[in-house]
mmCIF file with all atom_site columns, C-alpha atoms and ligand atoms in Angstrom:
data_model
loop_
_atom_site.group_PDB
_atom_site.id
_atom_site.type_symbol
_atom_site.label_atom_id
_atom_site.label_alt_id
_atom_site.label_comp_id
_atom_site.label_asym_id
_atom_site.label_entity_id
_atom_site.label_seq_id
_atom_site.pdbx_PDB_ins_code
_atom_site.Cartn_x
_atom_site.Cartn_y
_atom_site.Cartn_z
_atom_site.occupancy
_atom_site.B_iso_or_equiv
_atom_site.pdbx_formal_charge
_atom_site.auth_seq_id
_atom_site.auth_comp_id
_atom_site.auth_asym_id
_atom_site.auth_atom_id
_atom_site.pdbx_PDB_model_num
ATOM   1   C  CA  . MET A 1 1   ? 119.160 -221.889 88.782  1.00 0.00 ? 1   MET A CA  1
ATOM   2   C  CA  . ASP A 1 2   ? 122.123 -219.944 87.469  1.00 0.00 ? 2   ASP A CA  1
ATOM   3   C  CA  . CYS A 1 3   ? 124.838 -222.287 88.758  1.00 0.00 ? 3   CYS A CA  1
ATOM   4   C  CA  . ILE A 1 4   ? 127.784 -223.368 86.608  1.00 0.00 ? 4   ILE A CA  1
ATOM   5   C  CA  . PHE A 1 5   ? 128.153 -226.714 88.350  1.00 0.00 ? 5   PHE A CA  1
ATOM   6   C  CA  . CYS A 1 6   ? 124.411 -227.507 88.116  1.00 0.00 ? 6   CYS A CA  1
ATOM   7   C  CA  . LYS A 1 7   ? 124.809 -226.840 84.382  1.00 0.00 ? 7   LYS A CA  1
ATOM   8   C  CA  . ILE A 1 8   ? 127.783 -229.233 84.283  1.00 0.00 ? 8   ILE A CA  1
ATOM   9   C  CA  . VAL A 1 9   ? 125.629 -231.861 86.055  1.00 0.00 ? 9   VAL A CA  1
ATOM   10  C  CA  . SER A 1 10  ? 122.824 -231.390 83.497  1.00 0.00 ? 10  SER A CA  1
ATOM   11  C  CA  . GLY A 1 11  ? 125.272 -231.429 80.572  1.00 0.00 ? 11  GLY A CA  1
ATOM   12  C  CA  . GLU A 1 12  ? 124.392 -227.887 79.518  1.00 0.00 ? 12  GLU A CA  1
ATOM   13  C  CA  . ILE A 1 13  ? 128.069 -226.981 80.046  1.00 0.00 ? 13  ILE A CA  1
ATOM   14  C  CA  . PRO A 1 14  ? 130.563 -229.643 78.904  1.00 0.00 ? 14  PRO A CA  1
ATOM   15  C  CA  . SER A 1 15  ? 133.220 -231.050 81.241  1.00 0.00 ? 15  SER A CA  1
ATOM   16  C  CA  . SER A 1 16  ? 135.926 -233.700 81.244  1.00 0.00 ? 16  SER A CA  1
ATOM   17  C  CA  . LYS A 1 17  ? 134.206 -236.264 83.440  1.00 0.00 ? 17  LYS A CA  1
ATOM   18  C  CA  . VAL A 1 18  ? 136.307 -238.800 85.301  1.00 0.00 ? 18  VAL A CA  1
ATOM   19  C  CA  . TYR A 1 19  ? 133.573 -240.395 87.445  1.00 0.00 ? 19  TYR A CA  1
ATOM   20  C  CA  . GLU A 1 20  ? 129.794 -240.284 87.689  1.00 0.00 ? 20  GLU A CA  1
ATOM   21  C  CA  . ASP A 1 21  ? 127.094 -242.093 89.608  1.00 0.00 ? 21  ASP A CA  1
ATOM   22  C  CA  . GLU A 1 22  ? 123.561 -241.196 90.692  1.00 0.00 ? 22  GLU A CA  1
ATOM   23  C  CA  . LYS A 1 23  ? 124.730 -238.938 93.528  1.00 0.00 ? 23  LYS A CA  1
ATOM   24  C  CA  . VAL A 1 24  ? 128.034 -237.372 92.484  1.00 0.00 ? 24  VAL A CA  1
ATOM   25  C  CA  . LEU A 1 25  ? 130.086 -236.179 89.535  1.00 0.00 ? 25  LEU A CA  1
ATOM   26  C  CA  . ALA A 1 26  ? 133.846 -235.772 89.255  1.00 0.00 ? 26  ALA A CA  1
ATOM   27  C  CA  . PHE A 1 27  ? 135.484 -233.795 86.455  1.00 0.00 ? 27  PHE A CA  1
ATOM   28  C  CA  . LYS A 1 28  ? 138.804 -232.128 85.661  1.00 0.00 ? 28  LYS A CA  1
ATOM   29  C  CA  . ASP A 1 29  ? 139.262 -228.552 86.892  1.00 0.00 ? 29  ASP A CA  1
ATOM   30  C  CA  . ILE A 1 30  ? 139.395 -226.133 83.948  1.00 0.00 ? 30  ILE A CA  1
ATOM   31  C  CA  . ASN A 1 31  ? 142.385 -224.339 85.520  1.00 0.00 ? 31  ASN A CA  1
ATOM   32  C  CA  . PRO A 1 32  ? 144.485 -227.106 87.079  1.00 0.00 ? 32  PRO A CA  1
ATOM   33  C  CA  . MET A 1 33  ? 146.795 -226.247 89.977  1.00 0.00 ? 33  MET A CA  1
ATOM   34  C  CA  . ALA A 1 34  ? 148.486 -229.670 89.969  1.00 0.00 ? 34  ALA A CA  1
ATOM   35  C  CA  . PRO A 1 35  ? 149.006 -232.518 87.463  1.00 0.00 ? 35  PRO A CA  1
ATOM   36  C  CA  . VAL A 1 36  ? 145.878 -234.125 88.941  1.00 0.00 ? 36  VAL A CA  1
ATOM   37  C  CA  . HIS A 1 37  ? 143.176 -231.573 89.811  1.00 0.00 ? 37  HIS A CA  1
ATOM   38  C  CA  . ILE A 1 38  ? 139.694 -233.008 89.921  1.00 0.00 ? 38  ILE A CA  1
ATOM   39  C  CA  . LEU A 1 39  ? 136.524 -231.458 91.307  1.00 0.00 ? 39  LEU A CA  1
ATOM   40  C  CA  . ILE A 1 40  ? 134.092 -233.813 93.029  1.00 0.00 ? 40  ILE A CA  1
ATOM   41  C  CA  . ILE A 1 41  ? 130.587 -232.447 93.506  1.00 0.00 ? 41  ILE A CA  1
ATOM   42  C  CA  . PRO A 1 42  ? 127.190 -233.626 94.700  1.00 0.00 ? 42  PRO A CA  1
ATOM   43  C  CA  . LYS A 1 43  ? 124.635 -233.592 91.872  1.00 0.00 ? 43  LYS A CA  1
ATOM   44  C  CA  . GLU A 1 44  ? 122.255 -231.979 94.342  1.00 0.00 ? 44  GLU A CA  1
ATOM   45  C  CA  . HIS A 1 45  ? 122.831 -228.224 94.657  1.00 0.00 ? 45  HIS A CA  1
ATOM   46  C  CA  . ILE A 1 46  ? 124.385 -227.474 98.063  1.00 0.00 ? 46  ILE A CA  1
ATOM   47  C  CA  . SER A 1 47  ? 125.883 -223.989 98.084  1.00 0.00 ? 47  SER A CA  1
ATOM   48  C  CA  . GLY A 1 48  ? 128.931 -224.808 100.188 1.00 0.00 ? 48  GLY A CA  1
ATOM   49  C  CA  . ALA A 1 49  ? 130.331 -226.511 103.269 1.00 0.00 ? 49  ALA A CA  1
ATOM   50  C  CA  . SER A 1 50  ? 128.344 -224.180 105.529 1.00 0.00 ? 50  SER A CA  1
ATOM   51  C  CA  . GLU A 1 51  ? 125.133 -225.741 104.157 1.00 0.00 ? 51  GLU A CA  1
ATOM   52  C  CA  . ILE A 1 52  ? 126.002 -229.342 105.087 1.00 0.00 ? 52  ILE A CA  1
ATOM   53  C  CA  . ASN A 1 53  ? 123.523 -230.693 107.621 1.00 0.00 ? 53  ASN A CA  1
ATOM   54  C  CA  . GLU A 1 54  ? 122.080 -233.950 108.936 1.00 0.00 ? 54  GLU A CA  1
ATOM   55  C  CA  . ASN A 1 55  ? 119.749 -234.210 105.948 1.00 0.00 ? 55  ASN A CA  1
ATOM   56  C  CA  . ASN A 1 56  ? 122.372 -233.939 103.197 1.00 0.00 ? 56  ASN A CA  1
ATOM   57  C  CA  . SER A 1 57  ? 125.684 -235.026 104.757 1.00 0.00 ? 57  SER A CA  1
ATOM   58  C  CA  . ALA A 1 58  ? 125.596 -238.617 103.473 1.00 0.00 ? 58  ALA A CA  1
ATOM   59  C  CA  . VAL A 1 59  ? 126.718 -237.409 100.052 1.00 0.00 ? 59  VAL A CA  1
ATOM   60  C  CA  . VAL A 1 60  ? 129.837 -235.909 101.639 1.00 0.00 ? 60  VAL A CA  1
ATOM   61  C  CA  . ALA A 1 61  ? 130.870 -239.316 102.975 1.00 0.00 ? 61  ALA A CA  1
ATOM   62  C  CA  . HIS A 1 62  ? 130.225 -240.728 99.510  1.00 0.00 ? 62  HIS A CA  1
ATOM   63  C  CA  . ILE A 1 63  ? 132.377 -238.012 97.927  1.00 0.00 ? 63  ILE A CA  1
ATOM   64  C  CA  . PHE A 1 64  ? 135.281 -239.052 100.168 1.00 0.00 ? 64  PHE A CA  1
ATOM   65  C  CA  . GLU A 1 65  ? 134.812 -242.687 99.102  1.00 0.00 ? 65  GLU A CA  1
ATOM   66  C  CA  . VAL A 1 66  ? 134.945 -241.568 95.464  1.00 0.00 ? 66  VAL A CA  1
ATOM   67  C  CA  . ALA A 1 67  ? 138.026 -239.433 96.198  1.00 0.00 ? 67  ALA A CA  1
ATOM   68  C  CA  . ALA A 1 68  ? 139.856 -242.445 97.635  1.00 0.00 ? 68  ALA A CA  1
ATOM   69  C  CA  . LYS A 1 69  ? 138.930 -244.537 94.596  1.00 0.00 ? 69  LYS A CA  1
ATOM   70  C  CA  . LEU A 1 70  ? 140.043 -241.820 92.164  1.00 0.00 ? 70  LEU A CA  1
ATOM   71  C  CA  . ALA A 1 71  ? 143.308 -241.297 94.063  1.00 0.00 ? 71  ALA A CA  1
ATOM   72  C  CA  . SER A 1 72  ? 143.962 -245.014 93.723  1.00 0.00 ? 72  SER A CA  1
ATOM   73  C  CA  . ASP A 1 73  ? 142.972 -245.066 90.026  1.00 0.00 ? 73  ASP A CA  1
ATOM   74  C  CA  . MET A 1 74  ? 145.266 -242.086 89.371  1.00 0.00 ? 74  MET A CA  1
ATOM   75  C  CA  . LYS A 1 75  ? 148.108 -243.774 91.259  1.00 0.00 ? 75  LYS A CA  1
ATOM   76  C  CA  . LEU A 1 76  ? 148.472 -240.990 93.822  1.00 0.00 ? 76  LEU A CA  1
ATOM   77  C  CA  . GLU A 1 77  ? 150.042 -243.390 96.312  1.00 0.00 ? 77  GLU A CA  1
ATOM   78  C  CA  . SER A 1 78  ? 152.646 -240.796 97.334  1.00 0.00 ? 78  SER A CA  1
ATOM   79  C  CA  . GLY A 1 79  ? 149.928 -238.436 98.513  1.00 0.00 ? 79  GLY A CA  1
ATOM   80  C  CA  . PHE A 1 80  ? 147.069 -236.154 97.644  1.00 0.00 ? 80  PHE A CA  1
ATOM   81  C  CA  . ARG A 1 81  ? 145.032 -233.333 99.150  1.00 0.00 ? 81  ARG A CA  1
ATOM   82  C  CA  . ILE A 1 82  ? 141.278 -232.750 99.389  1.00 0.00 ? 82  ILE A CA  1
ATOM   83  C  CA  . VAL A 1 83  ? 140.193 -229.122 99.825  1.00 0.00 ? 83  VAL A CA  1
ATOM   84  C  CA  . THR A 1 84  ? 136.888 -227.301 99.976  1.00 0.00 ? 84  THR A CA  1
ATOM   85  C  CA  . ASN A 1 85  ? 136.705 -223.513 100.091 1.00 0.00 ? 85  ASN A CA  1
ATOM   86  C  CA  . CYS A 1 86  ? 133.677 -221.926 101.758 1.00 0.00 ? 86  CYS A CA  1
ATOM   87  C  CA  . GLY A 1 87  ? 132.846 -218.260 101.456 1.00 0.00 ? 87  GLY A CA  1
ATOM   88  C  CA  . PRO A 1 88  ? 134.756 -215.212 100.196 1.00 0.00 ? 88  PRO A CA  1
ATOM   89  C  CA  . ASP A 1 89  ? 137.589 -215.285 102.753 1.00 0.00 ? 89  ASP A CA  1
ATOM   90  C  CA  . ALA A 1 90  ? 138.406 -218.838 101.641 1.00 0.00 ? 90  ALA A CA  1
ATOM   91  C  CA  . GLY A 1 91  ? 138.232 -217.882 97.955  1.00 0.00 ? 91  GLY A CA  1
ATOM   92  C  CA  . GLN A 1 92  ? 135.110 -219.847 97.024  1.00 0.00 ? 92  GLN A CA  1
ATOM   93  C  CA  . THR A 1 93  ? 134.258 -218.764 93.484  1.00 0.00 ? 93  THR A CA  1
ATOM   94  C  CA  . VAL A 1 94  ? 131.542 -221.292 92.601  1.00 0.00 ? 94  VAL A CA  1
ATOM   95  C  CA  . ASN A 1 95  ? 128.660 -221.531 95.067  1.00 0.00 ? 95  ASN A CA  1
ATOM   96  C  CA  . HIS A 1 96  ? 127.993 -225.241 94.586  1.00 0.00 ? 96  HIS A CA  1
ATOM   97  C  CA  . LEU A 1 97  ? 129.761 -227.518 97.075  1.00 0.00 ? 97  LEU A CA  1
ATOM   98  C  CA  . HIS A 1 98  ? 132.895 -228.991 95.544  1.00 0.00 ? 98  HIS A CA  1
ATOM   99  C  CA  . PHE A 1 99  ? 135.956 -230.815 96.765  1.00 0.00 ? 99  PHE A CA  1
ATOM   100 C  CA  . HIS A 1 100 ? 139.277 -230.293 95.001  1.00 0.00 ? 100 HIS A CA  1
ATOM   101 C  CA  . LEU A 1 101 ? 141.330 -233.501 94.691  1.00 0.00 ? 101 LEU A CA  1
ATOM   102 C  CA  . LEU A 1 102 ? 144.925 -232.450 94.086  1.00 0.00 ? 102 LEU A CA  1
ATOM   103 C  CA  . GLY A 1 103 ? 148.004 -234.580 93.490  1.00 0.00 ? 103 GLY A CA  1
ATOM   104 C  CA  . GLY A 1 104 ? 150.716 -235.710 91.133  1.00 0.00 ? 104 GLY A CA  1
ATOM   105 C  CA  . LYS A 1 105 ? 153.376 -233.402 92.565  1.00 0.00 ? 105 LYS A CA  1
ATOM   106 C  CA  . LYS A 1 106 ? 154.792 -232.350 95.929  1.00 0.00 ? 106 LYS A CA  1
ATOM   107 C  CA  . LEU A 1 107 ? 152.079 -229.932 97.040  1.00 0.00 ? 107 LEU A CA  1
ATOM   108 C  CA  . ASN A 1 108 ? 152.844 -226.621 98.744  1.00 0.00 ? 108 ASN A CA  1
ATOM   109 C  CA  . LEU A 1 109 ? 151.826 -226.619 102.390 1.00 0.00 ? 109 LEU A CA  1
ATOM   110 C  CA  . GLN A 1 110 ? 149.852 -223.389 102.441 1.00 0.00 ? 110 GLN A CA  1
ATOM   111 C  CA  . LEU A 1 111 ? 146.770 -223.828 104.566 1.00 0.00 ? 111 LEU A CA  1
ATOM   112 C  CA  . GLY A 1 112 ? 146.028 -220.324 105.731 1.00 0.00 ? 112 GLY A CA  1
HETATM 113 P  P1  . 5GP B 2 .   ? 136.783 -222.518 94.256  1.00 0.00 ? 201 5GP B P1  1
HETATM 114 O  O1  . 5GP B 2 .   ? 137.658 -221.334 93.957  1.00 0.00 ? 201 5GP B O1  1
HETATM 115 O  O2  . 5GP B 2 .   ? 135.323 -222.123 94.339  1.00 0.00 ? 201 5GP B O2  1
HETATM 116 O  O3  . 5GP B 2 .   ? 137.234 -223.356 95.435  1.00 0.00 ? 201 5GP B O3  1
HETATM 117 O  O4  . 5GP B 2 .   ? 136.940 -223.498 93.027  1.00 0.00 ? 201 5GP B O4  1
HETATM 118 C  C1  . 5GP B 2 .   ? 136.229 -223.367 91.838  1.00 0.00 ? 201 5GP B C1  1
HETATM 119 C  C2  . 5GP B 2 .   ? 137.003 -224.142 90.801  1.00 0.00 ? 201 5GP B C2  1
HETATM 120 O  O5  . 5GP B 2 .   ? 136.148 -224.354 89.705  1.00 0.00 ? 201 5GP B O5  1
HETATM 121 C  C3  . 5GP B 2 .   ? 138.231 -223.401 90.274  1.00 0.00 ? 201 5GP B C3  1
HETATM 122 O  O6  . 5GP B 2 .   ? 139.382 -224.189 90.530  1.00 0.00 ? 201 5GP B O6  1
HETATM 123 C  C4  . 5GP B 2 .   ? 137.941 -223.234 88.777  1.00 0.00 ? 201 5GP B C4  1
HETATM 124 O  O7  . 5GP B 2 .   ? 139.086 -223.415 87.986  1.00 0.00 ? 201 5GP B O7  1
HETATM 125 C  C5  . 5GP B 2 .   ? 136.903 -224.301 88.520  1.00 0.00 ? 201 5GP B C5  1
HETATM 126 N  N1  . 5GP B 2 .   ? 135.962 -223.969 87.462  1.00 0.00 ? 201 5GP B N1  1
HETATM 127 C  C6  . 5GP B 2 .   ? 135.238 -222.822 87.327  1.00 0.00 ? 201 5GP B C6  1
HETATM 128 N  N2  . 5GP B 2 .   ? 134.441 -222.896 86.239  1.00 0.00 ? 201 5GP B N2  1
HETATM 129 C  C7  . 5GP B 2 .   ? 134.656 -224.117 85.691  1.00 0.00 ? 201 5GP B C7  1
HETATM 130 C  C8  . 5GP B 2 .   ? 134.102 -224.777 84.537  1.00 0.00 ? 201 5GP B C8  1
HETATM 131 O  O8  . 5GP B 2 .   ? 133.256 -224.268 83.811  1.00 0.00 ? 201 5GP B O8  1
HETATM 132 N  N3  . 5GP B 2 .   ? 134.570 -226.032 84.275  1.00 0.00 ? 201 5GP B N3  1
HETATM 133 C  C9  . 5GP B 2 .   ? 135.487 -226.660 85.073  1.00 0.00 ? 201 5GP B C9  1
HETATM 134 N  N4  . 5GP B 2 .   ? 135.879 -227.898 84.720  1.00 0.00 ? 201 5GP B N4  1
HETATM 135 N  N5  . 5GP B 2 .   ? 136.026 -226.058 86.168  1.00 0.00 ? 201 5GP B N5  1
HETATM 136 C  C10 . 5GP B 2 .   ? 135.612 -224.816 86.466  1.00 0.00 ? 201 5GP B C10 1
HETATM 137 ZN ZN1 . ZN  B 3 .   ? 124.549 -225.829 91.664  1.00 0.00 ? 202 ZN  B ZN1 1
#
């Protein structure tokens, strides 16, 4: 499948990995919007938040566990944000479910 993030999972495209286990991968965003900007993705291809269902949602809970661990490891005790964009109106540019973990500065409150 022609998916950038599947290619990052397979190693075909290199990335700066910060966490990996059998279900998920976390790596630094290539175009960081904050001092800490990590993408956390399921290794399984799910095209976006609209495709989460009762059969695949367990990995989403796991991603949030990993996000909390990474936020702690990165000493984001003063706060962080987790964002997922779904579809063109939200600005999704890669059609493989991903959660942005942002922190390390006072983040702008721009939610819509
Ligand atoms: P979206 O706009 O879909 O919510 O987020 C996609 C994110 O993926 C963007 O922040 C973009 O910088 C990041 N990105 C796109 N291609 C690559 C890549 O090849 N490597 C990495 N590390 N990040 C990427
Ligand atoms: Zn994919």
